[in-house]
GROMACS .gro file of C-alpha atoms in nm:
model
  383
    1UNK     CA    1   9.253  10.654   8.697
    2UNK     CA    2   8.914  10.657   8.512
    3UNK     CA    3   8.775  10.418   8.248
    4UNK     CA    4   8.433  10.567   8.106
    5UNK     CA    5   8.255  10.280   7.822
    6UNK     CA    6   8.042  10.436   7.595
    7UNK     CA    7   7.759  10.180   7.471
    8UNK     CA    8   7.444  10.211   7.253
    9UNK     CA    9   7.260  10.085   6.938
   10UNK     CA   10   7.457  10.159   6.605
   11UNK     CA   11   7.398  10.514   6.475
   12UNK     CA   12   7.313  10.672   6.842
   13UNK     CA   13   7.592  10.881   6.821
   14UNK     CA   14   7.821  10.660   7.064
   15UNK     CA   15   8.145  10.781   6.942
   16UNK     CA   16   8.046  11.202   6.921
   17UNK     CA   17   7.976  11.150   7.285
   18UNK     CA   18   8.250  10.993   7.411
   19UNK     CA   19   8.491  11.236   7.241
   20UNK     CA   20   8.274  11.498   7.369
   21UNK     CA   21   8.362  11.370   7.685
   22UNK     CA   22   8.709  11.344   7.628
   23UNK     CA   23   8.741  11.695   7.522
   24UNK     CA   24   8.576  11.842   7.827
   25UNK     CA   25   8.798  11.623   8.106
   26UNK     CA   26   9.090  11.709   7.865
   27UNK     CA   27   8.981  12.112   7.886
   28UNK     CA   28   8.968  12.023   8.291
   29UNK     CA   29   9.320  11.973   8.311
   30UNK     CA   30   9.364  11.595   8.309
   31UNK     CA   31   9.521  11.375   8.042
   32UNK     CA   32   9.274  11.178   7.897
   33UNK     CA   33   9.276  10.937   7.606
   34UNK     CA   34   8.958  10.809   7.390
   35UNK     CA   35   8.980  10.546   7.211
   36UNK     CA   36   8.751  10.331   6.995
   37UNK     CA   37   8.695   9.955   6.989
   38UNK     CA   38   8.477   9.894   6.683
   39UNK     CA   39   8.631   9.791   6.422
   40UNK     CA   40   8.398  10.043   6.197
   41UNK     CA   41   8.624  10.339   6.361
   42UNK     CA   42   8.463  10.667   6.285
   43UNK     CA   43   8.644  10.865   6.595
   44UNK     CA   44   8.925  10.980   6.325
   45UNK     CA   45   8.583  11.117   6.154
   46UNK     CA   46   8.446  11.276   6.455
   47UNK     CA   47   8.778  11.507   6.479
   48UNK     CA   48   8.835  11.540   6.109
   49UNK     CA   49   9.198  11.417   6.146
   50UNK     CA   50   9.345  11.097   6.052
   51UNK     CA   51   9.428  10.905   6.394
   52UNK     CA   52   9.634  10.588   6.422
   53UNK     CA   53   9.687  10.269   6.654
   54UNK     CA   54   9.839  10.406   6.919
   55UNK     CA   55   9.749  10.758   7.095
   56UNK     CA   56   9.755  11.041   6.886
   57UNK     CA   57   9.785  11.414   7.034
   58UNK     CA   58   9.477  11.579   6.899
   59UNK     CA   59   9.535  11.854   7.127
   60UNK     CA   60   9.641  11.990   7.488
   61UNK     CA   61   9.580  11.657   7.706
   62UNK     CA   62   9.371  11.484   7.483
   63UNK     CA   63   9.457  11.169   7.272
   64UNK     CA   64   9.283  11.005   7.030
   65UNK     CA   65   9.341  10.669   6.910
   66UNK     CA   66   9.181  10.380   6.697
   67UNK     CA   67   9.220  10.024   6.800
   68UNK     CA   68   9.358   9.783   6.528
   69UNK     CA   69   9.190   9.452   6.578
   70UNK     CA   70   9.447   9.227   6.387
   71UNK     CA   71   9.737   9.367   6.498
   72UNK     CA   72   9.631   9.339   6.837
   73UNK     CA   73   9.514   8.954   6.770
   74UNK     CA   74   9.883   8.866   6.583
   75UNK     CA   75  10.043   9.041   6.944
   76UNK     CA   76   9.838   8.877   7.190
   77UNK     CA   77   9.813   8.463   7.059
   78UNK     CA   78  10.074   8.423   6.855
   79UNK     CA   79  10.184   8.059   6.934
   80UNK     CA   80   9.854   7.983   6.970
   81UNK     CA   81   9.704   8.060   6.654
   82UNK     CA   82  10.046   7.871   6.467
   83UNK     CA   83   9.934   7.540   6.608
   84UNK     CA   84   9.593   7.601   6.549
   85UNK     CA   85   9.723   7.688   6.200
   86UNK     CA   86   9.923   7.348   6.173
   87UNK     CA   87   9.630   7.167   6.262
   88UNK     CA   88   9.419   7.305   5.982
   89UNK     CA   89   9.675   7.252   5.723
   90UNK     CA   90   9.790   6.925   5.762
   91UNK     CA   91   9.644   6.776   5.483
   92UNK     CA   92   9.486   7.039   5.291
   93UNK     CA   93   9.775   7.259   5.260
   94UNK     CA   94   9.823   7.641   5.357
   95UNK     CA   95   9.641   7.909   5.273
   96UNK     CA   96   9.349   8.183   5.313
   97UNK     CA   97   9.066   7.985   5.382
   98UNK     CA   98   9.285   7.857   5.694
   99UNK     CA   99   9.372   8.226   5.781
  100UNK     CA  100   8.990   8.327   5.812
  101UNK     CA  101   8.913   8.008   5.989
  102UNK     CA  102   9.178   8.092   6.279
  103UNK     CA  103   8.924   8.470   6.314
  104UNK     CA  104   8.683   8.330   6.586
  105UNK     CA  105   8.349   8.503   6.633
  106UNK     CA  106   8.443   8.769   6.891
  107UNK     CA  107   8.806   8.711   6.954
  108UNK     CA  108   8.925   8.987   6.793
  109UNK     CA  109   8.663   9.257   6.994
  110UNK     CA  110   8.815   9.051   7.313
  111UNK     CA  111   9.214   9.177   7.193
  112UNK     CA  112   9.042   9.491   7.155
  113UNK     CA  113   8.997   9.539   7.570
  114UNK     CA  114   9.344   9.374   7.625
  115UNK     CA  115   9.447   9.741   7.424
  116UNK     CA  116   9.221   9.917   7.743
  117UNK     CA  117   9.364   9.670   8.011
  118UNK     CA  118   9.708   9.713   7.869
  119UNK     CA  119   9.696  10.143   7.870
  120UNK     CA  120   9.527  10.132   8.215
  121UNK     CA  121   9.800   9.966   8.369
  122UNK     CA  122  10.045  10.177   8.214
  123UNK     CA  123   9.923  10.481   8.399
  124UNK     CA  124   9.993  10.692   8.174
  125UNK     CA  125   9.697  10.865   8.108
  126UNK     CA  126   9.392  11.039   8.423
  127UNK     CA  127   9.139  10.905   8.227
  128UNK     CA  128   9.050  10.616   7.904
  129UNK     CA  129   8.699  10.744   7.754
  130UNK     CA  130   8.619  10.401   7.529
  131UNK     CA  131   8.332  10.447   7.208
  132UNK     CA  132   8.242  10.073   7.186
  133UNK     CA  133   8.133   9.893   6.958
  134UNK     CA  134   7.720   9.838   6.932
  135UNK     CA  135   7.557   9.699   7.179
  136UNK     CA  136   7.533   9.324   7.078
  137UNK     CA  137   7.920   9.361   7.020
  138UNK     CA  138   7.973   9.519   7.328
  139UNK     CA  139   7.790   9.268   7.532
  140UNK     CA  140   7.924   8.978   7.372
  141UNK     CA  141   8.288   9.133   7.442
  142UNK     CA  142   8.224   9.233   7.770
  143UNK     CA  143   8.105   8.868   7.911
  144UNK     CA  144   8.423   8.714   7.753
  145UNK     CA  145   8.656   8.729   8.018
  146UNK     CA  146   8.395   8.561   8.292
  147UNK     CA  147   8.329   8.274   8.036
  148UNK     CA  148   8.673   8.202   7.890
  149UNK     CA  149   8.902   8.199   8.188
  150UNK     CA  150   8.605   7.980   8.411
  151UNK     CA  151   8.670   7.698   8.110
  152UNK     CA  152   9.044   7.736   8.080
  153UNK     CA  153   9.044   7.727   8.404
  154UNK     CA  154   8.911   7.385   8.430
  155UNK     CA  155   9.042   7.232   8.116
  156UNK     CA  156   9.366   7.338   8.104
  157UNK     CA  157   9.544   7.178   8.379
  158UNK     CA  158   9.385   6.866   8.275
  159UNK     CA  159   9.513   6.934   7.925
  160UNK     CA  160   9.854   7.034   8.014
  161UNK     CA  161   9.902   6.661   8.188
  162UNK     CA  162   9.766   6.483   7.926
  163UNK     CA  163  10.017   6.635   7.646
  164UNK     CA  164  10.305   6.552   7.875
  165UNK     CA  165  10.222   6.184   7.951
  166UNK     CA  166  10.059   6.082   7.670
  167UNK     CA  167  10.164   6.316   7.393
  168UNK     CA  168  10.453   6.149   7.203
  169UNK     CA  169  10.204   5.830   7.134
  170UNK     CA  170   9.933   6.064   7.042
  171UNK     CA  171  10.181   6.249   6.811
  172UNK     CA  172  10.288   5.859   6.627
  173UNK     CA  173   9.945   5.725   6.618
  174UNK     CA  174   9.713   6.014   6.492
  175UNK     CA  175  10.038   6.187   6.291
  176UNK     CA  176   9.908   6.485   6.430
  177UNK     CA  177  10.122   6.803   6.620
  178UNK     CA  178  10.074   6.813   6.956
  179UNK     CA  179  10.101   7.134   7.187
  180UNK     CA  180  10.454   7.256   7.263
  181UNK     CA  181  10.488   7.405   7.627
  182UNK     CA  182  10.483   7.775   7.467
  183UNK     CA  183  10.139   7.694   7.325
  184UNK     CA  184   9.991   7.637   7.727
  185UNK     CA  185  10.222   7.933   7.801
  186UNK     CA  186   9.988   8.178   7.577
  187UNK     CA  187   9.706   8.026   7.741
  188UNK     CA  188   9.812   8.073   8.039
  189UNK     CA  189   9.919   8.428   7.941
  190UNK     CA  190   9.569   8.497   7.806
  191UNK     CA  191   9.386   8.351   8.103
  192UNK     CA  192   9.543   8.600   8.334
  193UNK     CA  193   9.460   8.884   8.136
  194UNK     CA  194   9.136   8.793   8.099
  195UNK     CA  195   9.143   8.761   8.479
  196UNK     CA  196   9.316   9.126   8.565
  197UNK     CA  197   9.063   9.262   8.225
  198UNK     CA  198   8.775   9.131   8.451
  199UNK     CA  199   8.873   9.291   8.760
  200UNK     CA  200   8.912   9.590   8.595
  201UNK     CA  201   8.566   9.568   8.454
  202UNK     CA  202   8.458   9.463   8.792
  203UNK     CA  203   8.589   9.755   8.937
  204UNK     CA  204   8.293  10.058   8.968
  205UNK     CA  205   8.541  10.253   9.172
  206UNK     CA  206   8.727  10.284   8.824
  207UNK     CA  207   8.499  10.169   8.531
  208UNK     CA  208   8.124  10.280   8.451
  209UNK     CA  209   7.936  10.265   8.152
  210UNK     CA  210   7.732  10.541   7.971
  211UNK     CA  211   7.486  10.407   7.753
  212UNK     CA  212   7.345  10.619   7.454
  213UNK     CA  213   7.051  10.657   7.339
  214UNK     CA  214   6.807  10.871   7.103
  215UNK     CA  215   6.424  10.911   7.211
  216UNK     CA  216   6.332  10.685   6.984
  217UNK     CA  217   6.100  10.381   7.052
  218UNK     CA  218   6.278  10.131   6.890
  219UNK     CA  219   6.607  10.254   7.039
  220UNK     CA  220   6.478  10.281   7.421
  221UNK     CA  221   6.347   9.944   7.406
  222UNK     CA  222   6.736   9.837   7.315
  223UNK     CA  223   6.867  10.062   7.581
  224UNK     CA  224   6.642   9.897   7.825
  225UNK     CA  225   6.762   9.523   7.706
  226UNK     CA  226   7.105   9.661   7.716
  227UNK     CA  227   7.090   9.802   8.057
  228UNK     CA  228   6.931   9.484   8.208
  229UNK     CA  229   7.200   9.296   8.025
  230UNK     CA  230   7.490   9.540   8.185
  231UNK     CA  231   7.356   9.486   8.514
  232UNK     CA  232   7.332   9.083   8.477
  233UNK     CA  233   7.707   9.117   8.417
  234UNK     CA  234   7.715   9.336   8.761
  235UNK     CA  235   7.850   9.625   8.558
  236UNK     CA  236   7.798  10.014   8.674
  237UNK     CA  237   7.561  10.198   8.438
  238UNK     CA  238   7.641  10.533   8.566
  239UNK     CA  239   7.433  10.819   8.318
  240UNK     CA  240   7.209  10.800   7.986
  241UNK     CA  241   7.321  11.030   7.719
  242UNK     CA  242   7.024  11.114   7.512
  243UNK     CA  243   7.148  11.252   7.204
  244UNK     CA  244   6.986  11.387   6.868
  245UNK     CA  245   6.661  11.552   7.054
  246UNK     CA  246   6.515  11.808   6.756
  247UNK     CA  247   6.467  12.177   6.916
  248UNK     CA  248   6.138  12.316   6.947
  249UNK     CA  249   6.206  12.515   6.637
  250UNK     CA  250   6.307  12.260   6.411
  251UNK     CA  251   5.941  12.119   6.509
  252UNK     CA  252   5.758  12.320   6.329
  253UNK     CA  253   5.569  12.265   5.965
  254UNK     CA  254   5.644  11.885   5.811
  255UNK     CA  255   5.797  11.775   6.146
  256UNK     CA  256   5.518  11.908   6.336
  257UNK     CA  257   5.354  11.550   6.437
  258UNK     CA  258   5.732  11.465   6.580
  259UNK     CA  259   5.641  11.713   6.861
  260UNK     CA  260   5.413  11.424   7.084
  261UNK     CA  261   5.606  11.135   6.937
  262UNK     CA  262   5.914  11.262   7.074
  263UNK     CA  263   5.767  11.415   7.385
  264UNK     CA  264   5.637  11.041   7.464
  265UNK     CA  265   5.998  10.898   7.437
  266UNK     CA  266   6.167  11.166   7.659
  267UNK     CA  267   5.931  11.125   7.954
  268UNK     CA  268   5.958  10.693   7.857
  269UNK     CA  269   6.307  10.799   7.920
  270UNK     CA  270   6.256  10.965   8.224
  271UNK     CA  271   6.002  10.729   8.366
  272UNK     CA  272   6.245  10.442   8.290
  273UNK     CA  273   6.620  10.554   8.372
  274UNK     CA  274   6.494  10.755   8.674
  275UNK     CA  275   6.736  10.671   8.914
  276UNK     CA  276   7.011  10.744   8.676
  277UNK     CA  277   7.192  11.062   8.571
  278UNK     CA  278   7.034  11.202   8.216
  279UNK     CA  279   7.145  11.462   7.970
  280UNK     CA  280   7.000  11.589   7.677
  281UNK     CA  281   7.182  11.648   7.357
  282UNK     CA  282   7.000  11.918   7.109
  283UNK     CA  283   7.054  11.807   6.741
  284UNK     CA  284   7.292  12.081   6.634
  285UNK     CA  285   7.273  12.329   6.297
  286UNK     CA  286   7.599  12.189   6.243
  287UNK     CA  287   7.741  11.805   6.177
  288UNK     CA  288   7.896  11.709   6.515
  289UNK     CA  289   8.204  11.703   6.406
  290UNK     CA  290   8.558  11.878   6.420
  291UNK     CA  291   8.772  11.971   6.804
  292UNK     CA  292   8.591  12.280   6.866
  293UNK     CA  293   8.241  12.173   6.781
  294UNK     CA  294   8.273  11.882   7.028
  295UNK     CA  295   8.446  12.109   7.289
  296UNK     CA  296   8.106  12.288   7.305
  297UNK     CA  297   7.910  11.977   7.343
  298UNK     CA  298   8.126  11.851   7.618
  299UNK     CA  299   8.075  12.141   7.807
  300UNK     CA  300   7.703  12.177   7.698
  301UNK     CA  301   7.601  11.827   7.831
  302UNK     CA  302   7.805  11.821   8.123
  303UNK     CA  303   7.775  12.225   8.200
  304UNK     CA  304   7.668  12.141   8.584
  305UNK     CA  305   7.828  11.813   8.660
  306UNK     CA  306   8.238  11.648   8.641
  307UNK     CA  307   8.183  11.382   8.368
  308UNK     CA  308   8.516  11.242   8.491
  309UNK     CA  309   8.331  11.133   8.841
  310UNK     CA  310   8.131  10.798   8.904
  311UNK     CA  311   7.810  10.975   8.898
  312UNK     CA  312   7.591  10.676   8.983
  313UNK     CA  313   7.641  10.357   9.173
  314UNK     CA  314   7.372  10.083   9.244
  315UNK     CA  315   7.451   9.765   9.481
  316UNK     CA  316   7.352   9.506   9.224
  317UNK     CA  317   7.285   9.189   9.453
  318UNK     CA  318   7.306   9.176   9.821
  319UNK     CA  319   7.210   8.971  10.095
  320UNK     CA  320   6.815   9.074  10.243
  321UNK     CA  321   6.877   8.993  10.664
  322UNK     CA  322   6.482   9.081  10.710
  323UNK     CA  323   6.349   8.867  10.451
  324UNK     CA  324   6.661   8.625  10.440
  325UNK     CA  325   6.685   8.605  10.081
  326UNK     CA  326   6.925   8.686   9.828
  327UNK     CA  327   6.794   8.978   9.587
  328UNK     CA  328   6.960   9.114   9.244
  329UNK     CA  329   6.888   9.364   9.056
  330UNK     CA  330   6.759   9.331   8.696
  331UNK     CA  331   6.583   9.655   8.556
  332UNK     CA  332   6.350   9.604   8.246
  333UNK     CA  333   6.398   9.252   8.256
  334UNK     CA  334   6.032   9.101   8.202
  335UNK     CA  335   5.940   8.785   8.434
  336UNK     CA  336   5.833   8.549   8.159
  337UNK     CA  337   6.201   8.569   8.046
  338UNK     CA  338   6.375   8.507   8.351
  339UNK     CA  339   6.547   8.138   8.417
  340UNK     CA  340   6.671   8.051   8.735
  341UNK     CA  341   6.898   7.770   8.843
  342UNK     CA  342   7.128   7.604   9.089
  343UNK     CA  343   7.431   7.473   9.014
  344UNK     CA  344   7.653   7.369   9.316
  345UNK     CA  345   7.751   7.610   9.461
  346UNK     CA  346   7.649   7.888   9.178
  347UNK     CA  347   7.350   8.005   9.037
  348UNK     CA  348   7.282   8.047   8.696
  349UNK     CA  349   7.071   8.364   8.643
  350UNK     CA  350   6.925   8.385   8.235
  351UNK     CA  351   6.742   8.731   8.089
  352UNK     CA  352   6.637   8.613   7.678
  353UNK     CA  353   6.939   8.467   7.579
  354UNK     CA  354   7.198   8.645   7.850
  355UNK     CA  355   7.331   8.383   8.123
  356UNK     CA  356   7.557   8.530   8.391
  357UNK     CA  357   7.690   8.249   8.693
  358UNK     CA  358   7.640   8.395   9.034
  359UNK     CA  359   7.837   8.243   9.347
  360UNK     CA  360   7.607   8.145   9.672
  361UNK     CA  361   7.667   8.364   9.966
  362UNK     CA  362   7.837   8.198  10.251
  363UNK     CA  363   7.512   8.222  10.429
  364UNK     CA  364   7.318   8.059  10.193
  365UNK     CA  365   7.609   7.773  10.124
  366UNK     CA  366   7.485   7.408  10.081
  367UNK     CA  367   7.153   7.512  10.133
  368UNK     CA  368   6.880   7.468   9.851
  369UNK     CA  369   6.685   7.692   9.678
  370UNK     CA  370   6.272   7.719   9.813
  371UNK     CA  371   6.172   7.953   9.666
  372UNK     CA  372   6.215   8.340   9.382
  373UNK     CA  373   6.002   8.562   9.295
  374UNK     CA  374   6.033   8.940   9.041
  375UNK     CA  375   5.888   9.232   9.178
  376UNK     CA  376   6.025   9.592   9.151
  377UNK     CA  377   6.307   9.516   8.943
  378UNK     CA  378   6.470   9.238   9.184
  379UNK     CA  379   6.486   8.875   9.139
  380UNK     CA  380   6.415   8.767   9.519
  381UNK     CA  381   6.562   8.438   9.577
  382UNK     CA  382   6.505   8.212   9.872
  383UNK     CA  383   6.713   7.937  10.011
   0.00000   0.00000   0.00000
């Protein structure tokens, strides 16, 4: 099976792509499903039809369907968020203010890929195309799963002991609920999805990402920051869908000082993203919209290539034997923005305000770092 993540800066035309997508694998022969993550769905809109939370047919091996965040949340924590919910109306009583309180910034985009980790695993589909949400959602959802489980990880042991020995007092003294056992047992439940969501992420025999983008200045820089940022995480970036590029024709008269503008950002583009697969999406006479108008895009932007393949794969750190460092790979990324430490036995690599935790190669255990330096898109580091 194949998970494809579409990703890009709002309005790129993220979701139009990855149902273009769809529709071509589905026109291959395989059963494919595409479903959306941001809770702004407009994938119902890009096939004129109403779609719903779970996969609807839209037509001979294609499905369509439209994640619902809160119901989702309510199926994934639900002892969880009823303590949670006892604690915040102890003494002030129930009602709405403690509902919104119990919506934590980015939980409900995390339930959102349990829906992906949950349909991969039932096999029932060749192929999930996802239409994420923007790419500061995206991101932030993506590096849940390292950051979550390596705390509950830690904590909750520690937690679990505590409740059991000390608990009952706790409970008399501060006249507060304490955790029942099913409350740890969503945890726990939670942490190993997390962990099998993360593998699956992990996996670049299985999942790549396509990021989107239109040859726009302002929108390659964010492609750029995004791609550096996907690679921190050790994701596969696999293409760059350039979408909404105006036709010679269409250049002509008022839009004629366009022409050099947008010649500039297509060879920025190509310049940049070099390694990496491109295609070019013409902006169409027509709104990109309805089953057969995508069918033709699918097969125009993939007319000489299997979009259901891994078309790109870059090692993203590995160990150098001839200049015995370790070196990862961090396109864009500007030096002045790079932090570097050691933790342990970790390191803790930081692009702007990204932070991913690297473990030391065996080689390079209990050893010290002497010495890093940037150049050509690696962070060299020395031990």
């Amino acid at each position: 099976m194949r998970v494809i993540i579409y990703t890009g800066k709002g309005g790129v035309g993220k979701t139009s792509m990855a149902a273009a997508t769809a529709c071509k694998i589905a026109r291959d022969g395989k059963r494919v499903l595409v479903m959306s993550t941001d809770q702004a769905h407009s994938l119902g809109d890009s096939f004129d039809r109403k779609i719903e939370k779970e996969p609807t047919l839209i037509a001979e091996n294609l499905y369509a369907m439209e994640i619902d965040t809160v119901y989702e949340s309510e199926k994934s924590w639900g002892n969880l968020k009823d303590y949670f919910k006892q604690l915040l109306t102890l003494k002030g009583g129930s009602g709405i203010e403690a509902e919104e309180l119990l919506v934590f910034p980015g939980l409900e985009e995390l339930f959102s890929m349990f829906k992906i980790l949950e349909v991969y695993e039932s096999g029932e589909f060749d192929t999930i195309i996802v239409d994420c949400a923007p790419t500061g959602e995206t991101l932030a959802l993506l590096k849940y799963p390292e950051r979550l489980s390596g705390m509950i990880k830690k904590v909750l042991p520690v937690k679990r002991a505590a409740v059991k020995s000390a608990g009952t007092v706790v409970e008399k003294v501060m006249k507060m609920p304490m955790p029942k056992d099913n409350v740890f047992d969503d945890i726990e439940y939670l942490m190993d999805k997390m962990q099998r969501l993360q593998d699956l992420l992990l996996n670049k025999e299985v999942v790549s990402l396509r990021v989107v983008t239109t040859p726009e200045k302002i929108v390659i820089r964010e492609a750029k920051r995004n791609f550096t940022c996907l690679y921190l995480y050790h994701y596969n970036v696999d293409a760059v869908i350039v979408n909404h590029i105006y036709p010679a024709k269409a250049m002509e008269g008022y839009f004629n000082k366009w022409i050099k503008l947008q010649e500039e950002a297509l060879q920025e583009i190509k310049e940049s993203f070099s390694e990496v697969p491109r295609f070019y999406v013409e902006l169409l006479k027509q709104e990109l919209r309805t089953l057969e108008v995508l069918e033709k895009v699918g097969d125009s932007i993939f007319e000489k290539m299997d979009p259901d393949e891994i078309l790109f794969k870059k090692e993203i750190y590995h160990i150098d034997d001839a200049e015995k460092c370790l070196k990862i790979y961090l396109p864009f990324a500007d030096k002045e923005e790079l932090r570097l430490e050691q933790d342990k036995n970790e390191l803790v690599v930081g692009v702007r305000n990204e932070s991913r935790r690297f473990p030391i190669p065996a080689e390079f255990a209990k050893k010290e770092i002497t010495g890093a330096k940037f150049e050509g898109g690696y962070l060299n580091i020395q031990f």
